[in-house]
Amino acid sequence: MTSELTSLAYQLYGRQMILPEMGQAGQEKLNTATVAVIGAGGLGSPALLYLAGAGVGRILIIDDDAVETSNLHRQVIHSYARVGASKADSAAQTLRELNPLIRVEAVKERLTDANAAELLAGVDVLVDGSDNFPTRYTASRAAAALGIPHVWGAILGFDAQMSVFWAGRGPVYEDLYPLEPAPGSVPNCATAGVIGALAGVVGTAMALEVIKLLAGIGQPLMGEVGYYTGLTGRWEYIPLLASTSRAASGSGTDPSARTAVSGTDAGVQVAWQGQAPAPLRPPATDWEPATAEPDQYGMEVTWADIAGSPYFEGVPLIDVREPHEHAALAVPGSFNLPLSLIEAASTDPDLGSAIDTILPSHQGRYALYCAAGVRSLKALKLLADAGFSDLYSVEGGIDSWLTSQGQGF
C-alpha cells in the first residue's frame, strides 16, 4: 500500500489531518496500516466504522457468524435487509460504501490457534471484539506471538471493560484473566442482556486506541483497565500488573521481556509523537478564477483565483496559523508567518523589522490564509496598516482548500 494521499483523501481525512498531533504524517501511517478486527458484532461494528472513516488502509474482518434480527439494536454496521447474510460480508460492504479508498477483506472463519498465524500475517494491530472466551485467549496468544498490540473490550448489561495489551511492553489479557472460565459459567449478552448504545461507547473508544497506536500519538491505554458504567456515565481506571510468570499459562508471551507496571504509573511510556509531515501535492490549475471583490485593505479571493488566474502565478502564499498548525498540514508552497507574530510586530519595532525581512517588498503581492479565513483577514489588516499593499486573504482558509481538492484546483 502506498502512503501517497489523493485529492479525495484530503477531503475524507482533512478534518483530522488539521490536528497538529495527526498531521499528514499520521494520516500516511494510517493509510499504510493493516488492522484485523475479530467480530463484526456489537463492539466490532463501531470500531470498524470509525477505523474505515479514519482511513486505515487495510482492514480484515474476521467473523464466521450470520446477521440475526436480535443483533441489530447494537450491531449497527448491519441492516435488516441483510439478516441471514454473513456478518463479515455485510460489514465489508458497509465499509466499502463508506470509504472507497481503503481495502477491506472479509474472513468468514473463526480465529483459532491453527489459523491465526496465516490470517494475521502482516497485521499491525489486532482488535478483539469477540463475545466468547476461547477466541479472546486465542487472540491474546496470537498477538503475543506476532508482537503486535491487542486492543480488547467486553460489554454486558450496562457495564464494560477495555484495555490495550502488548506483550513485551506491558500486560496481556492473561494478566487480567489468568484462567479461561468453564463454558457456560459466565453470562453473555444473549442470557444477561445488553444496552445497544454501550457497544457504541466502547467500540468507538477501541477504535481511538487503534488510531493512536498506528499514528504514534497520545498514550495508549496500557497497564490499566478502563471500566465504564453506563448507568452513571463514568469511566474508572484500574492499574494492571504485567506478570513475570505468565509463560506457564500458555499465553505465548515472553515474561523475561516484560516490565511490571503498577499504581499510578501503570502503562508504558513511549515516544508516540509522529514525524513532521511531508509537503502536500499542489492542486491542479484547470479552473476558471472566481470574481474577487475588493475591501478596505485588499481583496478576499478563493482558491480558484489562486490556482486559475495568471495574476496569482508565483504569488507567495502565507500561512498565518501558528507553527504547530502549519507543521501538521499546510498548503503546498506556503510559508509560515503566524498572526501572533504579526500582532506582536505591530507594537515592537524589532519584530517589525523581522517581518520586513520575511516580506521584503511592501509593494509585493501576497496571499494569506488561515484555518477558515478569519485570522487571515485580521493579518491582512495589520500588514496593510504597516504599509503593505496588494494583499489578499483566501476565503475559507485551509478548510476550503481541503474541500477544493476534489474539484480540480
Short mmCIF file of C-alpha atoms in Angstrom, two decimals:
data_model
loop_
_atom_site.label_atom_id
_atom_site.label_comp_id
_atom_site.label_asym_id
_atom_site.label_seq_id
_atom_site.Cartn_x
_atom_site.Cartn_y
_atom_site.Cartn_z
CA MET A 1 0.00 0.00 0.00
CA THR A 2 1.21 3.48 -0.86
CA SER A 3 1.26 6.38 1.58
CA GLU A 4 0.53 8.92 -1.17
CA LEU A 5 -2.65 10.83 -0.40
CA THR A 6 -5.12 11.61 -3.19
CA SER A 7 -7.39 14.60 -3.58
CA LEU A 8 -10.28 12.53 -2.23
CA ALA A 9 -8.15 11.58 0.78
CA TYR A 10 -7.70 15.26 1.63
CA GLN A 11 -11.47 15.65 1.61
CA LEU A 12 -12.15 12.50 3.63
CA TYR A 13 -9.46 12.96 6.27
CA GLY A 14 -8.76 16.69 6.20
CA ARG A 15 -10.53 17.44 9.48
CA GLN A 16 -8.26 15.05 11.37
CA MET A 17 -5.14 15.94 9.37
CA ILE A 18 -5.52 19.53 10.56
CA LEU A 19 -4.90 18.32 14.11
CA PRO A 20 -1.25 19.02 14.97
CA GLU A 21 -0.96 15.63 16.67
CA MET A 22 -2.09 13.86 13.49
CA GLY A 23 -0.95 15.90 10.51
CA GLN A 24 -0.17 14.36 7.15
CA ALA A 25 2.49 12.12 8.68
CA GLY A 26 -0.03 10.45 10.99
CA GLN A 27 -2.55 10.05 8.17
CA GLU A 28 0.04 8.38 5.97
CA LYS A 29 0.73 5.90 8.77
CA LEU A 30 -2.97 5.03 8.91
CA ASN A 31 -3.04 4.76 5.14
CA THR A 32 -0.32 2.09 5.08
CA ALA A 33 -1.52 0.14 8.13
CA THR A 34 -3.35 -3.18 8.42
CA VAL A 35 -5.80 -3.79 11.24
CA ALA A 36 -7.61 -7.05 11.95
CA VAL A 37 -10.93 -6.88 13.80
CA ILE A 38 -12.27 -10.05 15.36
CA GLY A 39 -16.04 -9.92 15.37
CA ALA A 40 -18.36 -7.71 13.33
CA GLY A 41 -20.80 -7.56 16.21
CA GLY A 42 -21.56 -5.05 18.95
CA LEU A 43 -18.00 -3.82 19.54
CA GLY A 44 -16.71 -4.57 16.07
CA SER A 45 -19.45 -2.53 14.38
CA PRO A 46 -18.50 0.94 15.70
CA ALA A 47 -14.80 0.09 15.75
CA LEU A 48 -14.87 -0.93 12.10
CA LEU A 49 -16.88 2.11 11.04
CA TYR A 50 -14.51 4.57 12.67
CA LEU A 51 -11.36 2.77 11.53
CA ALA A 52 -12.65 2.89 7.97
CA GLY A 53 -13.67 6.51 8.34
CA ALA A 54 -10.24 7.38 9.69
CA GLY A 55 -8.55 5.88 6.65
CA VAL A 56 -6.90 2.69 7.89
CA GLY A 57 -5.59 1.36 4.59
CA ARG A 58 -6.36 -2.35 5.01
CA ILE A 59 -8.98 -3.84 7.32
CA LEU A 60 -9.53 -7.56 7.92
CA ILE A 61 -12.94 -8.54 9.30
CA ILE A 62 -12.85 -11.96 10.96
CA ASP A 63 -16.28 -13.39 11.76
CA ASP A 64 -17.90 -16.74 10.94
CA ASP A 65 -21.39 -15.75 12.12
CA ALA A 66 -24.52 -14.57 10.28
CA VAL A 67 -26.62 -11.45 10.90
CA GLU A 68 -29.64 -12.03 13.13
CA THR A 69 -32.53 -9.70 13.84
CA SER A 70 -31.63 -9.64 17.54
CA ASN A 71 -28.19 -8.23 16.62
CA LEU A 72 -29.40 -5.03 15.06
CA HIS A 73 -30.00 -2.90 18.17
CA ARG A 74 -26.26 -2.85 18.85
CA GLN A 75 -24.56 -4.15 15.68
CA VAL A 76 -25.18 -1.01 13.66
CA ILE A 77 -22.91 -1.89 10.75
CA HIS A 78 -25.62 -4.27 9.50
CA SER A 79 -29.16 -3.65 8.25
CA TYR A 80 -32.46 -5.51 8.46
CA ALA A 81 -32.17 -6.31 4.76
CA ARG A 82 -29.01 -8.32 5.47
CA VAL A 83 -30.46 -10.62 8.13
CA GLY A 84 -29.16 -14.10 7.34
CA ALA A 85 -26.12 -12.80 5.47
CA SER A 86 -22.53 -13.31 6.57
CA LYS A 87 -21.54 -10.70 9.15
CA ALA A 88 -18.09 -10.40 7.61
CA ASP A 89 -19.54 -9.79 4.15
CA SER A 90 -22.18 -7.38 5.45
CA ALA A 91 -19.65 -5.34 7.40
CA ALA A 92 -17.25 -5.29 4.46
CA GLN A 93 -19.98 -3.96 2.17
CA THR A 94 -20.77 -1.13 4.60
CA LEU A 95 -17.11 -0.15 4.91
CA ARG A 96 -16.57 -0.12 1.15
CA GLU A 97 -19.59 2.14 0.77
CA LEU A 98 -18.26 4.41 3.50
CA ASN A 99 -14.72 4.73 2.18
CA PRO A 100 -13.73 3.73 -1.36
CA LEU A 101 -10.04 4.37 -0.69
CA ILE A 102 -9.45 1.51 1.72
CA ARG A 103 -9.02 -2.22 1.19
CA VAL A 104 -11.47 -4.40 3.10
CA GLU A 105 -11.19 -8.19 3.35
CA ALA A 106 -13.91 -10.42 4.77
CA VAL A 107 -12.68 -13.58 6.51
CA LYS A 108 -15.62 -15.89 7.18
CA GLU A 109 -13.78 -18.05 9.67
CA ARG A 110 -13.36 -18.24 13.43
CA LEU A 111 -9.90 -17.33 14.67
CA THR A 112 -8.15 -20.40 16.07
CA ASP A 113 -4.65 -21.33 17.15
CA ALA A 114 -4.37 -23.29 13.90
CA ASN A 115 -5.17 -20.44 11.51
CA ALA A 116 -4.09 -17.35 13.49
CA ALA A 117 -0.59 -17.06 12.08
CA GLU A 118 -1.84 -17.24 8.50
CA LEU A 119 -4.85 -14.94 8.95
CA LEU A 120 -2.95 -12.28 10.87
CA ALA A 121 0.20 -12.14 8.74
CA GLY A 122 1.12 -8.52 8.14
CA VAL A 123 -1.33 -7.14 10.72
CA ASP A 124 -0.19 -4.09 12.71
CA VAL A 125 -2.90 -4.05 15.39
CA LEU A 126 -5.37 -6.73 16.47
CA VAL A 127 -8.79 -5.60 17.72
CA ASP A 128 -10.73 -8.16 19.73
CA GLY A 129 -14.48 -7.56 19.77
CA SER A 130 -15.34 -11.24 20.18
CA ASP A 131 -18.03 -12.46 22.56
CA ASN A 132 -16.50 -15.74 23.78
CA PHE A 133 -13.55 -16.66 25.95
CA PRO A 134 -11.87 -19.23 23.67
CA THR A 135 -11.49 -16.60 20.94
CA ARG A 136 -10.24 -13.99 23.43
CA TYR A 137 -7.46 -16.24 24.67
CA THR A 138 -6.59 -17.23 21.11
CA ALA A 139 -6.40 -13.56 20.16
CA SER A 140 -4.09 -12.85 23.08
CA ARG A 141 -1.75 -15.70 22.20
CA ALA A 142 -1.69 -14.68 18.55
CA ALA A 143 -0.96 -11.03 19.28
CA ALA A 144 1.83 -12.01 21.69
CA ALA A 145 3.38 -14.36 19.14
CA LEU A 146 3.31 -11.63 16.49
CA GLY A 147 4.48 -8.91 18.87
CA ILE A 148 1.60 -6.58 17.97
CA PRO A 149 -0.77 -4.52 20.13
CA HIS A 150 -4.03 -6.18 21.16
CA VAL A 151 -6.98 -3.82 21.73
CA TRP A 152 -9.67 -5.58 23.75
CA GLY A 153 -13.12 -4.75 25.02
CA ALA A 154 -16.10 -6.53 26.57
CA ILE A 155 -19.66 -5.44 27.39
CA LEU A 156 -22.56 -6.85 29.39
CA GLY A 157 -25.71 -5.17 30.63
CA PHE A 158 -24.77 -1.53 31.24
CA ASP A 159 -21.11 -2.19 32.06
CA ALA A 160 -17.96 -2.53 30.00
CA GLN A 161 -14.21 -3.10 30.19
CA MET A 162 -11.43 -2.28 27.75
CA SER A 163 -7.65 -2.14 27.61
CA VAL A 164 -4.65 -2.27 25.31
CA PHE A 165 -2.38 -5.28 25.74
CA TRP A 166 1.09 -5.60 24.23
CA ALA A 167 3.39 -8.47 25.09
CA GLY A 168 6.90 -7.26 25.77
CA ARG A 169 5.74 -3.72 26.54
CA GLY A 170 3.00 -4.19 29.10
CA PRO A 171 0.34 -6.59 30.41
CA VAL A 172 -1.53 -9.12 28.28
CA TYR A 173 -5.07 -10.43 28.54
CA GLU A 174 -3.98 -13.33 30.76
CA ASP A 175 -2.71 -10.83 33.32
CA LEU A 176 -6.31 -9.71 33.72
CA TYR A 177 -7.95 -13.15 33.44
CA PRO A 178 -5.30 -15.84 34.05
CA LEU A 179 -7.62 -18.82 33.62
CA GLU A 180 -10.23 -19.44 30.99
CA PRO A 181 -13.64 -19.95 32.67
CA ALA A 182 -15.61 -23.13 32.14
CA PRO A 183 -18.12 -22.97 29.27
CA GLY A 184 -21.46 -21.55 30.43
CA SER A 185 -20.10 -20.32 33.77
CA VAL A 186 -20.12 -16.65 32.73
CA PRO A 187 -23.28 -14.99 31.35
CA ASN A 188 -23.24 -13.38 27.92
CA CYS A 189 -25.37 -10.79 26.16
CA ALA A 190 -27.85 -13.42 24.99
CA THR A 191 -28.55 -14.59 28.52
CA ALA A 192 -27.98 -11.44 30.61
CA GLY A 193 -28.84 -8.70 28.11
CA VAL A 194 -27.02 -5.58 26.95
CA ILE A 195 -27.92 -1.99 26.13
CA GLY A 196 -27.10 -1.32 22.50
CA ALA A 197 -25.58 2.15 22.91
CA LEU A 198 -22.98 0.69 25.29
CA ALA A 199 -21.40 -1.09 22.34
CA GLY A 200 -21.06 2.26 20.59
CA VAL A 201 -19.33 3.88 23.55
CA VAL A 202 -16.74 1.15 23.95
CA GLY A 203 -16.27 0.15 20.33
CA THR A 204 -15.59 3.75 19.39
CA ALA A 205 -13.11 4.08 22.25
CA MET A 206 -11.34 0.96 20.98
CA ALA A 207 -11.09 2.50 17.51
CA LEU A 208 -9.47 5.59 19.00
CA GLU A 209 -6.86 3.45 20.75
CA VAL A 210 -6.04 1.82 17.42
CA ILE A 211 -5.69 5.20 15.71
CA LYS A 212 -3.35 6.41 18.46
CA LEU A 213 -1.23 3.29 18.18
CA LEU A 214 -0.95 3.47 14.40
CA ALA A 215 -0.34 7.20 14.13
CA GLY A 216 2.07 7.25 17.08
CA ILE A 217 0.18 9.89 19.04
CA GLY A 218 -1.02 10.22 22.60
CA GLN A 219 -0.64 7.45 25.15
CA PRO A 220 -2.39 4.10 24.67
CA LEU A 221 -4.49 2.61 27.46
CA MET A 222 -1.78 0.17 28.53
CA GLY A 223 -1.12 -1.02 32.05
CA GLU A 224 -4.65 -0.33 33.23
CA VAL A 225 -8.20 -1.42 32.51
CA GLY A 226 -10.96 1.06 31.79
CA TYR A 227 -14.28 0.20 33.46
CA TYR A 228 -17.34 2.02 32.12
CA THR A 229 -20.70 2.06 33.88
CA GLY A 230 -23.43 3.18 31.53
CA LEU A 231 -25.98 3.95 34.23
CA THR A 232 -23.72 6.66 35.65
CA GLY A 233 -21.75 7.51 32.51
CA ARG A 234 -18.46 7.21 34.37
CA TRP A 235 -15.11 5.65 33.48
CA GLU A 236 -12.77 4.31 36.15
CA TYR A 237 -9.24 3.10 35.51
CA ILE A 238 -7.71 0.22 37.45
CA PRO A 239 -3.93 -0.42 37.26
CA LEU A 240 -2.93 -3.79 35.84
CA LEU A 241 0.36 -5.50 36.62
CA ALA A 242 2.24 -7.43 33.94
CA SER A 243 3.02 -10.85 35.39
CA THR A 244 6.54 -12.25 35.19
CA SER A 245 5.33 -15.84 35.45
CA ARG A 246 2.92 -15.88 32.54
CA ALA A 247 4.93 -18.25 30.37
CA ALA A 248 3.44 -21.26 32.12
CA SER A 249 -0.10 -20.12 31.26
CA GLY A 250 0.30 -20.91 27.60
CA SER A 251 -0.17 -17.30 26.53
CA GLY A 252 2.83 -17.47 24.22
CA THR A 253 4.42 -14.41 25.80
CA ASP A 254 7.96 -13.97 26.94
CA PRO A 255 7.85 -12.86 30.57
CA SER A 256 11.54 -12.01 30.61
CA ALA A 257 10.88 -9.27 28.07
CA ARG A 258 8.11 -7.60 30.04
CA THR A 259 8.20 -4.91 32.67
CA ALA A 260 5.87 -4.95 35.65
CA VAL A 261 3.64 -1.91 35.97
CA SER A 262 1.52 -0.88 38.91
CA GLY A 263 -0.03 2.03 40.76
CA THR A 264 -0.50 5.44 39.19
CA ASP A 265 2.47 4.88 36.89
CA ALA A 266 0.83 1.92 35.20
CA GLY A 267 1.32 1.87 31.48
CA VAL A 268 4.41 2.06 29.34
CA GLN A 269 5.75 5.46 28.41
CA VAL A 270 6.56 5.52 24.70
CA ALA A 271 7.59 8.39 22.44
CA TRP A 272 4.46 8.42 20.31
CA GLN A 273 4.74 11.79 18.60
CA GLY A 274 4.91 11.35 14.83
CA GLN A 275 7.40 12.92 12.45
CA ALA A 276 6.81 16.22 10.70
CA PRO A 277 4.55 15.88 7.66
CA ALA A 278 5.93 15.83 4.16
CA PRO A 279 4.86 18.57 1.72
CA LEU A 280 1.48 18.07 0.08
CA ARG A 281 0.98 17.85 -3.63
CA PRO A 282 -0.05 21.14 -5.25
CA PRO A 283 -3.62 21.45 -6.51
CA ALA A 284 -4.40 21.34 -10.21
CA THR A 285 -4.92 24.61 -12.09
CA ASP A 286 -7.68 23.80 -14.58
CA TRP A 287 -10.34 26.01 -13.02
CA GLU A 288 -11.62 29.43 -14.04
CA PRO A 289 -10.99 32.14 -11.42
CA ALA A 290 -13.90 33.46 -9.42
CA THR A 291 -14.64 37.15 -9.10
CA ALA A 292 -12.93 38.78 -6.15
CA GLU A 293 -14.45 41.84 -4.53
CA PRO A 294 -12.10 44.46 -3.06
CA ASP A 295 -12.42 45.56 0.54
CA GLN A 296 -10.81 48.32 2.58
CA TYR A 297 -7.43 46.65 2.86
CA GLY A 298 -7.13 44.35 -0.13
CA MET A 299 -9.10 41.53 -1.67
CA GLU A 300 -10.70 38.35 -0.42
CA VAL A 301 -10.08 35.67 -3.01
CA THR A 302 -10.84 31.98 -3.43
CA TRP A 303 -8.60 29.01 -4.07
CA ALA A 304 -9.98 29.05 -7.61
CA ASP A 305 -8.46 32.51 -8.05
CA ILE A 306 -5.11 31.40 -6.66
CA ALA A 307 -4.95 28.29 -8.85
CA GLY A 308 -6.61 29.51 -12.02
CA SER A 309 -5.53 33.09 -12.62
CA PRO A 310 -2.19 34.12 -14.16
CA TYR A 311 -2.42 37.18 -11.91
CA PHE A 312 -1.56 34.99 -8.93
CA GLU A 313 1.14 32.92 -10.60
CA GLY A 314 4.17 32.85 -8.33
CA VAL A 315 2.49 34.88 -5.60
CA PRO A 316 3.86 33.92 -2.16
CA LEU A 317 1.28 32.05 -0.10
CA ILE A 318 1.49 32.93 3.59
CA ASP A 319 0.03 30.67 6.28
CA VAL A 320 -0.82 32.88 9.27
CA ARG A 321 -1.75 29.99 11.56
CA GLU A 322 0.52 29.04 14.42
CA PRO A 323 3.67 26.96 13.71
CA HIS A 324 2.23 23.73 15.11
CA GLU A 325 -0.80 24.07 12.82
CA HIS A 326 1.38 24.73 9.79
CA ALA A 327 3.58 21.73 10.64
CA ALA A 328 0.57 19.44 10.88
CA LEU A 329 -0.94 20.25 7.49
CA ALA A 330 -0.16 23.10 5.10
CA VAL A 331 -0.98 24.10 1.54
CA PRO A 332 1.94 23.22 -0.76
CA GLY A 333 4.44 26.01 -1.30
CA SER A 334 3.22 28.13 1.61
CA PHE A 335 5.43 29.52 4.34
CA ASN A 336 4.52 30.31 7.92
CA LEU A 337 4.13 33.83 9.29
CA PRO A 338 1.93 33.44 12.39
CA LEU A 339 -0.72 36.05 13.18
CA SER A 340 0.64 36.17 16.73
CA LEU A 341 3.99 37.38 15.38
CA ILE A 342 2.30 39.94 13.14
CA GLU A 343 0.30 41.22 16.12
CA ALA A 344 3.43 41.47 18.25
CA ALA A 345 5.29 43.25 15.44
CA SER A 346 2.65 45.98 15.35
CA THR A 347 3.98 47.28 18.68
CA ASP A 348 7.61 46.15 18.54
CA PRO A 349 9.93 47.82 16.01
CA ASP A 350 12.42 44.96 16.18
CA LEU A 351 9.76 42.44 15.28
CA GLY A 352 8.54 44.80 12.60
CA SER A 353 11.98 44.60 11.03
CA ALA A 354 11.78 40.82 11.16
CA ILE A 355 8.50 40.93 9.26
CA ASP A 356 10.12 43.18 6.66
CA THR A 357 12.81 40.53 6.23
CA ILE A 358 10.22 37.82 5.65
CA LEU A 359 8.13 40.03 3.35
CA PRO A 360 10.82 42.10 1.66
CA SER A 361 8.54 44.19 -0.52
CA HIS A 362 5.77 46.42 0.82
CA GLN A 363 4.51 46.68 -2.75
CA GLY A 364 4.72 42.95 -3.40
CA ARG A 365 1.65 40.79 -3.89
CA TYR A 366 0.92 38.31 -1.10
CA ALA A 367 -1.92 35.85 -0.45
CA LEU A 368 -2.72 34.99 3.18
CA TYR A 369 -4.66 32.03 4.51
CA CYS A 370 -5.51 30.50 7.89
CA ALA A 371 -7.90 27.79 9.07
CA ALA A 372 -11.18 29.32 7.88
CA GLY A 373 -10.43 32.88 6.75
CA VAL A 374 -10.84 34.85 9.97
CA ARG A 375 -7.22 35.17 11.08
CA SER A 376 -6.00 35.88 7.55
CA LEU A 377 -8.31 38.90 7.30
CA LYS A 378 -7.01 40.18 10.63
CA ALA A 379 -3.41 39.63 9.50
CA LEU A 380 -4.19 41.41 6.24
CA LYS A 381 -5.45 44.48 8.12
CA LEU A 382 -2.40 44.60 10.39
CA LEU A 383 0.01 44.28 7.45
CA ALA A 384 -1.91 46.90 5.49
CA ASP A 385 -1.72 49.27 8.44
CA ALA A 386 2.04 48.63 8.50
CA GLY A 387 2.37 49.83 4.91
CA PHE A 388 1.98 46.65 2.87
CA SER A 389 -0.25 46.76 -0.19
CA ASP A 390 -1.66 44.35 -2.77
CA LEU A 391 -2.64 41.84 -0.10
CA TYR A 392 -5.19 39.07 -0.45
CA SER A 393 -6.98 36.86 2.08
CA VAL A 394 -8.03 33.44 0.86
CA GLU A 395 -11.67 32.83 1.69
CA GLY A 396 -12.34 29.73 3.78
CA GLY A 397 -8.66 29.07 4.51
CA ILE A 398 -7.28 25.57 4.58
CA ASP A 399 -10.75 24.24 5.36
CA SER A 400 -11.89 25.41 1.93
CA TRP A 401 -8.67 24.16 0.32
CA LEU A 402 -9.32 20.65 1.60
CA THR A 403 -12.78 20.71 0.01
CA SER A 404 -11.34 22.09 -3.21
CA GLN A 405 -9.11 19.05 -3.68
CA GLY A 406 -11.93 17.09 -5.28
CA GLN A 407 -12.95 19.98 -7.58
CA GLY A 408 -9.89 20.16 -9.79
CA PHE A 409 -7.98 23.03 -8.24
#
